Amino acid sequence: MELLQRVIKEQGIVIDNEVLKVDGFLNHRIDPKLMYKIGEEFAQRFKGLNITKILTLESSGIAPAVFTGFTLGVPVVFAKKNISRNINSETYSSCVHSFTKNKKYIIRVSKEYIDKADNLLIIDDFLANGQAVKGMIELATMAGANVVGIGIVIEKGFQNGGTLLREMGIRVESLAIIEEMSKEKISFRKEEEKKR
Ligand code: 5GP
């Protein structure tokens, strides 16, 4: 998605050659017009698959997931990272290792919001080593739901999450795949090489 690549080049800040900071449009301040276009792009790529719900993870997956859900006309469920008194005690849970925080945390989703009748599209902001998405796939599996695909806003192609998920036979659509990045330069995988 050319527009997204341009915004990443203009606003992205590379930290230690491994972490891309995109607080200007996705992780802190959100650009609604860009999110709307991201939602349209995911909806286009996953159309005709009888998706019943989107599953994402709080907090940074919510914006792209909501715009995708809006375009597809389906509800969005986000897995929670913290226990709170207002989450139903009947939950599916999975343990995830956080790439950015380098610690483990539990993600949970209430049993009443996903079930075996669901065809889920999983959406997240970043794909690094694939642990967050794997955790969401586990929640879906526990609920007996079907995962029709994974939509990622920014995949870091030099980390192994994309390979891991594609080797599991799951369809992964990433709107921008970063091939290499440094403080000086961010380069993207070309469209024709994306399916590898
Ligand atoms: P994974 O579980 O695939 O290793 O990492 C994905 C999760 O970690 C995403 O949900 C995202 O929040 C966070 N993440 C991983 N890499 C980056 C990055 O380079 N920049 C930002 N902002 N978040 C990242």
XYZ file of N, CA and C and ligand atoms in Angstrom:
612
model
N 0.867 -1.186 0.000
C 0.000 0.000 0.000
C 0.911 1.245 0.000
N 0.932 1.898 -1.152
C 1.903 2.983 -1.355
C 1.776 4.135 -0.351
N 0.519 4.518 -0.105
C 0.292 5.625 0.827
C 0.899 5.306 2.200
N 0.677 4.081 2.659
C 1.207 3.675 3.968
C 2.741 3.701 3.959
N 3.340 3.197 2.901
C 4.809 3.211 2.810
C 5.341 4.637 2.881
N 4.632 5.540 2.203
C 5.076 6.954 2.208
C 5.011 7.536 3.624
N 3.904 7.254 4.321
C 3.741 7.792 5.680
C 4.799 7.190 6.620
N 5.082 5.896 6.434
C 6.119 5.260 7.272
C 7.461 5.948 7.030
N 7.777 6.200 5.764
C 9.062 6.858 5.447
C 9.123 8.265 6.018
N 7.996 8.966 5.964
C 7.972 10.349 6.451
C 8.002 10.436 7.975
N 7.276 9.529 8.639
C 7.067 9.705 10.082
C 7.709 8.630 10.963
N 8.103 7.504 10.360
C 8.648 6.409 11.165
C 10.022 6.743 11.730
N 10.239 6.312 12.964
C 11.551 6.517 13.598
C 12.099 5.139 13.970
N 13.294 4.828 13.446
C 13.881 3.507 13.692
C 14.719 3.538 14.962
N 14.429 2.577 15.854
C 15.170 2.491 17.114
C 15.966 1.188 17.121
N 17.255 1.295 17.311
C 18.161 0.127 17.386
C 18.031 -0.842 16.203
N 17.687 -0.358 15.049
C 17.526 -1.172 13.823
C 16.475 -2.283 13.947
N 15.706 -2.315 15.020
C 14.765 -3.422 15.270
C 13.334 -2.982 15.517
N 13.185 -1.810 16.132
C 11.849 -1.324 16.486
C 11.551 -0.060 15.693
N 10.367 -0.054 15.090
C 9.938 1.123 14.339
C 8.893 1.863 15.162
N 9.180 3.105 15.438
C 8.239 3.916 16.209
C 7.324 4.651 15.225
N 6.024 4.390 15.332
C 5.071 5.080 14.451
C 3.982 5.755 15.297
N 4.430 6.428 16.334
C 3.495 7.098 17.239
C 2.723 8.226 16.556
N 3.259 8.742 15.466
C 2.634 9.888 14.801
C 1.326 9.567 14.103
N 1.116 8.274 13.708
C -0.142 7.977 12.998
C -0.842 6.692 13.457
N -0.151 5.858 14.291
C -0.758 4.559 14.624
C -0.725 4.206 16.108
N 0.393 4.453 16.778
C 0.550 3.937 18.144
C 0.321 4.942 19.268
N 0.117 6.199 18.916
C -0.126 7.184 19.981
C -1.140 8.211 19.464
N -0.711 8.959 18.429
C -1.678 9.777 17.688
C -2.152 8.921 16.510
N -3.468 8.946 16.262
C -4.005 8.113 15.180
C -4.505 8.992 14.046
N -4.138 8.608 12.808
C -4.587 9.334 11.620
C -5.844 8.625 11.087
N -7.028 9.187 11.347
C -8.264 8.475 10.979
C -8.429 8.277 9.484
N -7.957 9.256 8.675
C -8.118 9.105 7.220
C -7.271 7.937 6.714
N -6.065 7.836 7.256
C -5.200 6.717 6.870
C -5.809 5.402 7.366
N -6.339 5.407 8.600
C -6.956 4.177 9.139
C -8.155 3.761 8.295
N -8.908 4.746 7.810
C -10.063 4.445 6.953
C -9.590 3.724 5.689
N -8.499 4.245 5.098
C -7.973 3.638 3.864
C -7.408 2.237 4.146
N -6.791 2.091 5.318
C -6.278 0.772 5.727
C -7.450 -0.213 5.865
N -8.527 0.254 6.480
C -9.727 -0.581 6.627
C -10.268 -1.004 5.272
N -10.313 -0.072 4.334
C -10.802 -0.396 2.980
C -9.900 -1.418 2.299
N -8.593 -1.251 2.477
C -7.628 -2.150 1.831
C -7.768 -3.580 2.386
N -7.859 -3.702 3.722
C -8.044 -5.044 4.301
C -9.373 -5.645 3.826
N -10.423 -4.821 3.834
C -11.751 -5.326 3.427
C -11.696 -5.823 1.988
N -10.992 -5.109 1.130
C -10.850 -5.506 -0.273
C -10.092 -6.841 -0.386
N -8.974 -6.929 0.373
C -8.143 -8.141 0.270
C -8.846 -9.381 0.816
N -9.732 -9.188 1.818
C -10.369 -10.358 2.454
C -11.852 -10.468 2.103
N -12.274 -9.813 1.039
C -13.714 -9.846 0.725
C -14.130 -11.251 0.261
N -15.415 -11.535 0.431
C -15.970 -12.807 -0.055
C -15.623 -14.017 0.796
N -15.102 -13.798 1.989
C -14.692 -14.932 2.826
C -15.671 -15.189 3.984
N -16.810 -14.530 3.932
C -17.841 -14.721 4.942
C -17.318 -14.448 6.361
N -16.544 -13.381 6.479
C -16.001 -13.018 7.799
C -17.152 -12.558 8.701
N -17.164 -13.089 9.928
C -18.245 -12.721 10.852
C -17.780 -11.721 11.902
N -16.467 -11.734 12.194
C -15.932 -10.819 13.214
C -14.456 -10.574 12.961
N -13.979 -9.446 13.496
C -12.540 -9.180 13.498
C -12.060 -9.402 14.933
N -10.903 -10.040 15.058
C -10.283 -10.189 16.379
C -8.960 -9.437 16.362
N -8.746 -8.599 17.388
C -7.485 -7.872 17.500
C -7.057 -7.838 18.960
N -5.978 -7.093 19.205
C -5.395 -7.035 20.546
C -5.290 -5.564 20.954
N -5.677 -5.271 22.228
C -5.553 -3.874 22.648
C -4.082 -3.503 22.788
N -3.660 -2.292 22.636
C -4.510 -1.217 22.200
C -4.286 -0.840 20.742
N -3.092 -1.120 20.221
C -2.783 -0.550 18.900
C -3.417 -1.280 17.722
N -3.971 -2.465 17.959
C -4.675 -3.138 16.861
C -6.075 -2.580 16.654
N -6.591 -1.868 17.669
C -8.012 -1.497 17.643
C -8.350 -0.550 16.482
N -7.517 0.467 16.251
C -7.859 1.448 15.205
C -7.966 0.791 13.819
N -6.923 0.084 13.341
C -7.102 -0.535 12.014
C -8.216 -1.575 12.002
N -8.411 -2.286 13.127
C -9.460 -3.314 13.171
C -10.851 -2.691 13.071
N -11.059 -1.577 13.762
C -12.388 -0.947 13.744
C -12.730 -0.436 12.342
N -11.742 0.156 11.668
C -12.042 0.663 10.322
C -12.287 -0.500 9.350
N -11.619 -1.619 9.566
C -11.861 -2.791 8.711
C -13.258 -3.350 8.999
N -13.585 -3.441 10.293
C -14.909 -3.928 10.676
C -16.012 -3.035 10.136
N -15.750 -1.733 10.133
C -16.728 -0.764 9.605
C -16.980 -1.034 8.125
N -15.881 -1.220 7.374
C -16.030 -1.432 5.924
C -16.676 -2.792 5.624
N -16.298 -3.822 6.394
C -16.873 -5.149 6.148
C -18.264 -5.299 6.776
N -18.602 -4.374 7.684
C -19.908 -4.452 8.345
C -19.991 -5.557 9.376
N -18.876 -5.793 10.084
C -18.879 -6.835 11.126
C -18.317 -6.267 12.438
N -18.663 -6.872 13.584
C -18.150 -6.379 14.867
C -16.659 -6.671 15.062
N -16.071 -5.902 15.945
C -14.641 -6.058 16.261
C -14.511 -6.429 17.730
N -13.791 -7.510 18.001
C -13.540 -7.935 19.386
C -12.063 -7.735 19.657
N -11.722 -7.069 20.754
C -10.292 -6.978 21.068
C -9.967 -7.764 22.326
N -8.883 -8.550 22.243
C -8.403 -9.276 23.412
C -7.807 -8.265 24.380
N -8.033 -8.521 25.684
C -7.546 -7.602 26.712
C -6.253 -8.113 27.319
N -5.425 -7.168 27.722
C -4.136 -7.540 28.315
C -4.168 -7.482 29.841
N -5.158 -6.808 30.379
C -5.219 -6.672 31.842
C -6.531 -7.221 32.372
N -6.456 -7.797 33.572
C -7.703 -8.250 34.203
C -8.388 -7.019 34.764
N -9.668 -6.915 34.534
C -10.391 -5.818 35.171
C -11.700 -6.391 35.691
N -12.326 -5.663 36.575
C -13.544 -6.207 37.175
C -14.680 -6.294 36.170
N -14.547 -5.501 35.074
C -15.671 -5.539 34.138
C -15.493 -6.537 32.992
N -14.444 -7.399 33.067
C -14.413 -8.485 32.069
C -15.051 -9.714 32.711
N -15.920 -10.339 31.943
C -16.611 -11.534 32.390
C -15.587 -12.573 32.869
N -15.886 -13.312 33.926
C -14.913 -14.286 34.432
C -14.738 -15.478 33.483
N -15.700 -15.684 32.597
C -15.623 -16.782 31.637
C -14.831 -16.321 30.418
N -13.532 -16.602 30.419
C -12.702 -16.112 29.307
C -11.839 -17.234 28.725
N -11.412 -17.037 27.478
C -10.331 -17.840 26.907
C -9.068 -17.014 27.114
N -7.948 -17.672 27.455
C -6.728 -16.896 27.679
C -5.518 -17.591 27.066
N -4.520 -16.779 26.771
C -3.299 -17.300 26.164
C -2.120 -16.441 26.627
N -0.952 -17.069 26.728
C 0.234 -16.335 27.190
C 1.052 -15.884 25.980
N 1.424 -14.606 25.976
C 2.133 -14.023 24.833
C 3.431 -13.391 25.315
N 4.494 -13.597 24.537
C 5.746 -12.893 24.849
C 5.788 -11.599 24.049
N 5.908 -10.475 24.751
C 5.917 -9.177 24.071
C 7.299 -8.868 23.508
N 7.327 -8.566 22.210
C 8.592 -8.231 21.564
C 9.108 -6.876 22.056
N 8.226 -5.900 22.145
C 8.691 -4.550 22.497
C 9.011 -4.412 23.989
N 8.270 -5.161 24.835
C 8.511 -5.021 26.283
C 9.392 -6.134 26.837
N 9.642 -7.163 26.010
C 10.437 -8.323 26.404
C 9.957 -8.953 27.717
N 8.654 -9.157 27.806
C 8.090 -9.863 28.966
C 6.814 -10.586 28.543
N 6.408 -11.538 29.379
C 5.209 -12.312 29.040
C 3.975 -11.647 29.640
N 2.853 -11.778 28.940
C 1.593 -11.293 29.499
C 0.466 -12.191 28.996
N -0.667 -12.112 29.702
C -1.820 -12.954 29.347
C -2.811 -12.109 28.538
N -3.304 -12.682 27.450
C -4.388 -12.007 26.732
C -5.674 -12.812 26.932
N -6.770 -12.076 27.016
C -8.044 -12.740 27.340
C -9.164 -12.193 26.475
N -10.085 -13.100 26.181
C -11.297 -12.648 25.504
C -12.487 -13.358 26.134
N -13.544 -12.608 26.311
C -14.729 -13.163 26.950
C -15.367 -14.240 26.056
N -15.773 -15.356 26.671
C -16.330 -16.470 25.891
C -17.598 -16.072 25.138
N -18.264 -15.027 25.611
C -19.526 -14.676 24.939
C -19.302 -13.964 23.601
N -18.047 -13.539 23.324
C -17.853 -12.740 22.107
C -17.240 -13.467 20.923
N -16.673 -14.661 21.119
C -16.299 -15.462 19.939
C -16.736 -16.917 20.176
N -17.195 -17.542 19.116
C -17.638 -18.936 19.272
C -17.460 -19.722 17.977
N -17.916 -20.953 17.991
C -17.615 -21.859 16.879
C -18.310 -21.475 15.574
N -19.240 -20.548 15.640
C -19.907 -20.110 14.401
C -19.084 -19.029 13.684
N -17.998 -18.574 14.318
C -17.275 -17.425 13.764
C -16.213 -17.776 12.724
N -16.167 -16.923 11.705
C -15.068 -16.888 10.737
C -14.309 -15.610 11.036
N -13.152 -15.742 11.663
C -12.468 -14.555 12.179
C -11.369 -14.061 11.250
N -11.290 -12.735 11.144
C -10.124 -12.101 10.537
C -9.343 -11.477 11.693
N -8.081 -11.885 11.834
C -7.240 -11.332 12.903
C -6.464 -10.147 12.332
N -6.502 -9.029 13.048
C -5.795 -7.815 12.600
C -4.842 -7.374 13.704
N -3.636 -6.960 13.314
C -2.746 -6.324 14.308
C -1.923 -5.228 13.630
N -1.344 -4.368 14.465
C -0.579 -3.245 13.917
C 0.756 -3.705 13.348
N 1.480 -4.562 14.091
C 2.821 -4.998 13.688
C 2.922 -6.510 13.702
N 3.787 -7.023 12.830
C 4.170 -8.437 12.923
C 5.692 -8.481 13.038
N 6.170 -9.026 14.161
C 7.619 -9.161 14.373
C 7.938 -10.658 14.422
N 7.850 -11.265 15.603
C 8.100 -12.714 15.701
C 6.818 -13.553 15.711
N 5.693 -12.891 15.609
C 4.421 -13.608 15.447
C 3.769 -14.071 16.735
N 4.299 -13.667 17.878
C 3.764 -14.197 19.139
C 2.378 -13.649 19.471
N 2.147 -12.372 19.204
C 0.834 -11.780 19.493
C -0.235 -12.461 18.627
N 0.064 -12.628 17.337
C -0.907 -13.271 16.443
C -1.110 -14.729 16.848
N -0.028 -15.419 17.197
C -0.174 -16.821 17.629
C -1.090 -16.924 18.847
N -0.949 -15.976 19.774
C -1.816 -15.939 20.962
C -3.275 -15.766 20.567
N -3.519 -14.890 19.589
C -4.910 -14.680 19.145
C -5.447 -15.923 18.421
N -4.580 -16.600 17.651
C -5.018 -17.847 16.992
C -5.406 -18.867 18.064
N -4.628 -18.912 19.151
C -4.958 -19.845 20.250
C -6.325 -19.536 20.855
N -6.621 -18.250 21.050
C -7.938 -17.876 21.593
C -9.045 -18.351 20.652
N -8.820 -18.132 19.340
C -9.823 -18.536 18.340
C -10.012 -20.056 18.368
N -8.891 -20.784 18.471
C -8.955 -22.251 18.480
C -9.730 -22.745 19.698
N -9.457 -22.114 20.862
C -10.180 -22.513 22.086
C -11.682 -22.316 21.926
N -12.054 -21.256 21.193
C -13.478 -20.972 20.996
C -14.086 -21.856 19.904
N -13.242 -22.595 19.191
C -13.732 -23.421 18.078
C -13.999 -22.594 16.824
N -13.506 -21.352 16.800
C -13.749 -20.468 15.648
C -12.734 -20.754 14.544
N -13.103 -20.353 13.325
C -12.232 -20.532 12.169
C -11.490 -19.208 11.902
N -10.180 -19.298 11.638
C -9.419 -18.079 11.295
C -9.242 -18.062 9.780
N -9.841 -17.062 9.124
C -9.763 -17.027 7.655
C -8.511 -16.313 7.166
N -7.908 -15.523 8.031
C -6.692 -14.839 7.602
C -6.193 -13.862 8.644
N -5.005 -13.332 8.345
C -4.361 -12.370 9.243
C -4.080 -11.100 8.442
N -4.485 -9.968 8.970
C -4.192 -8.684 8.330
C -3.244 -7.893 9.215
N -2.102 -7.518 8.645
C -1.082 -6.808 9.417
C -0.821 -5.453 8.759
N -0.759 -4.415 9.558
C -0.473 -3.098 8.975
C 1.009 -3.054 8.558
N 1.914 -3.337 9.487
C 3.352 -3.268 9.176
C 4.028 -4.568 9.598
N 4.533 -5.287 8.618
C 5.297 -6.515 8.915
C 6.782 -6.185 8.801
N 7.551 -6.651 9.776
C 9.006 -6.519 9.650
C 9.501 -7.838 9.060
N 9.771 -7.784 7.746
C 10.086 -8.994 6.994
C 11.392 -9.642 7.402
N 12.221 -8.904 8.134
C 13.514 -9.458 8.562
C 13.386 -10.208 9.887
N 12.185 -10.233 10.458
C 11.939 -11.071 11.651
C 11.080 -12.258 11.215
N 10.949 -13.278 12.065
C 10.447 -14.545 11.522
C 8.942 -14.790 11.629
N 8.177 -13.803 12.131
C 6.735 -14.014 12.317
C 5.995 -14.350 11.031
N 6.316 -13.635 9.958
C 5.630 -13.850 8.678
C 5.851 -15.265 8.171
N 7.105 -15.729 8.235
C 7.427 -17.089 7.779
C 6.703 -18.110 8.654
N 6.760 -17.897 9.970
C 6.115 -18.821 10.911
C 4.626 -18.998 10.596
N 3.929 -17.883 10.405
C 2.480 -17.970 10.181
C 2.165 -18.530 8.802
N 2.928 -18.101 7.775
C 2.652 -18.597 6.415
C 2.952 -20.096 6.348
N 3.964 -20.547 7.082
C 4.256 -21.992 7.092
C 3.177 -22.793 7.825
N 2.402 -22.109 8.670
C 1.265 -22.785 9.319
C 0.091 -22.910 8.335
N 0.274 -22.345 7.150
C -0.774 -22.436 6.123
C -1.819 -21.349 6.241
N -1.508 -20.308 7.012
C -2.483 -19.240 7.208
C -2.205 -18.111 6.217
N -3.264 -17.550 5.674
C -3.104 -16.423 4.746
C -2.766 -15.156 5.533
N -1.634 -14.570 5.208
C -1.211 -13.330 5.884
C -1.127 -12.235 4.836
N -1.843 -11.145 5.066
C -1.779 -9.983 4.174
C -1.207 -8.819 4.973
N -0.033 -8.356 4.562
C 0.586 -7.215 5.239
C 0.594 -6.025 4.288
N 0.167 -4.880 4.781
C 0.025 -3.716 3.890
C 1.370 -3.080 3.571
N 2.338 -3.258 4.460
C 3.711 -2.816 4.174
C 4.643 -3.838 4.812
N 5.582 -4.339 4.011
C 6.565 -5.283 4.572
C 7.933 -4.620 4.505
N 8.513 -4.400 5.670
C 9.827 -3.757 5.716
C 10.901 -4.823 5.512
N 11.721 -4.593 4.512
C 12.799 -5.539 4.205
C 14.008 -5.248 5.087
N 14.348 -3.975 5.152
C 15.507 -3.529 5.949
C 15.201 -2.166 6.525
N 15.758 -1.889 7.697
C 15.597 -0.523 8.208
C 16.791 -0.124 9.069
N 17.100 1.147 8.979
C 18.159 1.727 9.803
C 17.736 3.177 10.043
N 18.497 3.885 10.832
C 18.150 5.293 11.098
C 18.119 6.102 9.798
N 18.937 5.682 8.831
C 19.055 6.441 7.576
C 18.001 6.055 6.547
N 17.590 4.763 6.561
C 16.787 4.290 5.434
C 15.828 3.166 5.840
N 14.613 3.227 5.262
C 13.663 2.122 5.427
C 13.347 1.615 4.023
N 13.544 0.304 3.768
C 13.190 -0.206 2.437
C 12.138 -1.306 2.570
N 11.258 -1.333 1.562
C 10.099 -2.227 1.601
C 10.244 -3.365 0.604
N 9.611 -4.494 0.948
C 9.577 -5.622 0.016
C 8.674 -5.236 -1.152
N 9.089 -5.582 -2.351
C 8.287 -5.221 -3.529
C 7.063 -6.119 -3.619
N 5.996 -5.558 -4.214
C 4.690 -6.225 -4.301
C 4.824 -7.672 -4.811
N 5.607 -7.852 -5.900
C 5.693 -9.179 -6.525
C 6.453 -10.189 -5.663
N 7.203 -9.703 -4.666
C 7.964 -10.635 -3.808
C 7.219 -10.937 -2.509
N 6.039 -10.325 -2.338
C 5.378 -10.399 -1.037
C 4.928 -11.796 -0.659
N 4.646 -12.650 -1.633
C 4.044 -13.947 -1.322
C 5.063 -14.972 -0.842
N 6.313 -14.595 -0.776
C 7.331 -15.597 -0.433
C 7.319 -16.005 1.029
P 5.287 -10.156 17.710
O 4.327 -10.726 18.677
O 4.912 -10.436 16.270
O 6.708 -10.495 18.017
O 5.212 -8.578 17.880
C 4.035 -7.913 17.498
C 3.519 -7.032 18.587
O 4.590 -6.294 19.192
C 2.547 -6.020 17.986
O 1.293 -6.213 18.596
C 3.135 -4.669 18.315
O 2.332 -4.020 19.264
C 4.501 -4.911 18.911
N 5.618 -4.589 17.995
C 6.516 -5.469 17.470
N 7.445 -4.837 16.757
C 7.151 -3.524 16.816
C 7.770 -2.353 16.261
O 8.805 -2.374 15.568
N 7.169 -1.175 16.535
C 6.035 -1.074 17.278
N 5.534 0.140 17.475
N 5.438 -2.149 17.836
C 5.985 -3.367 17.591
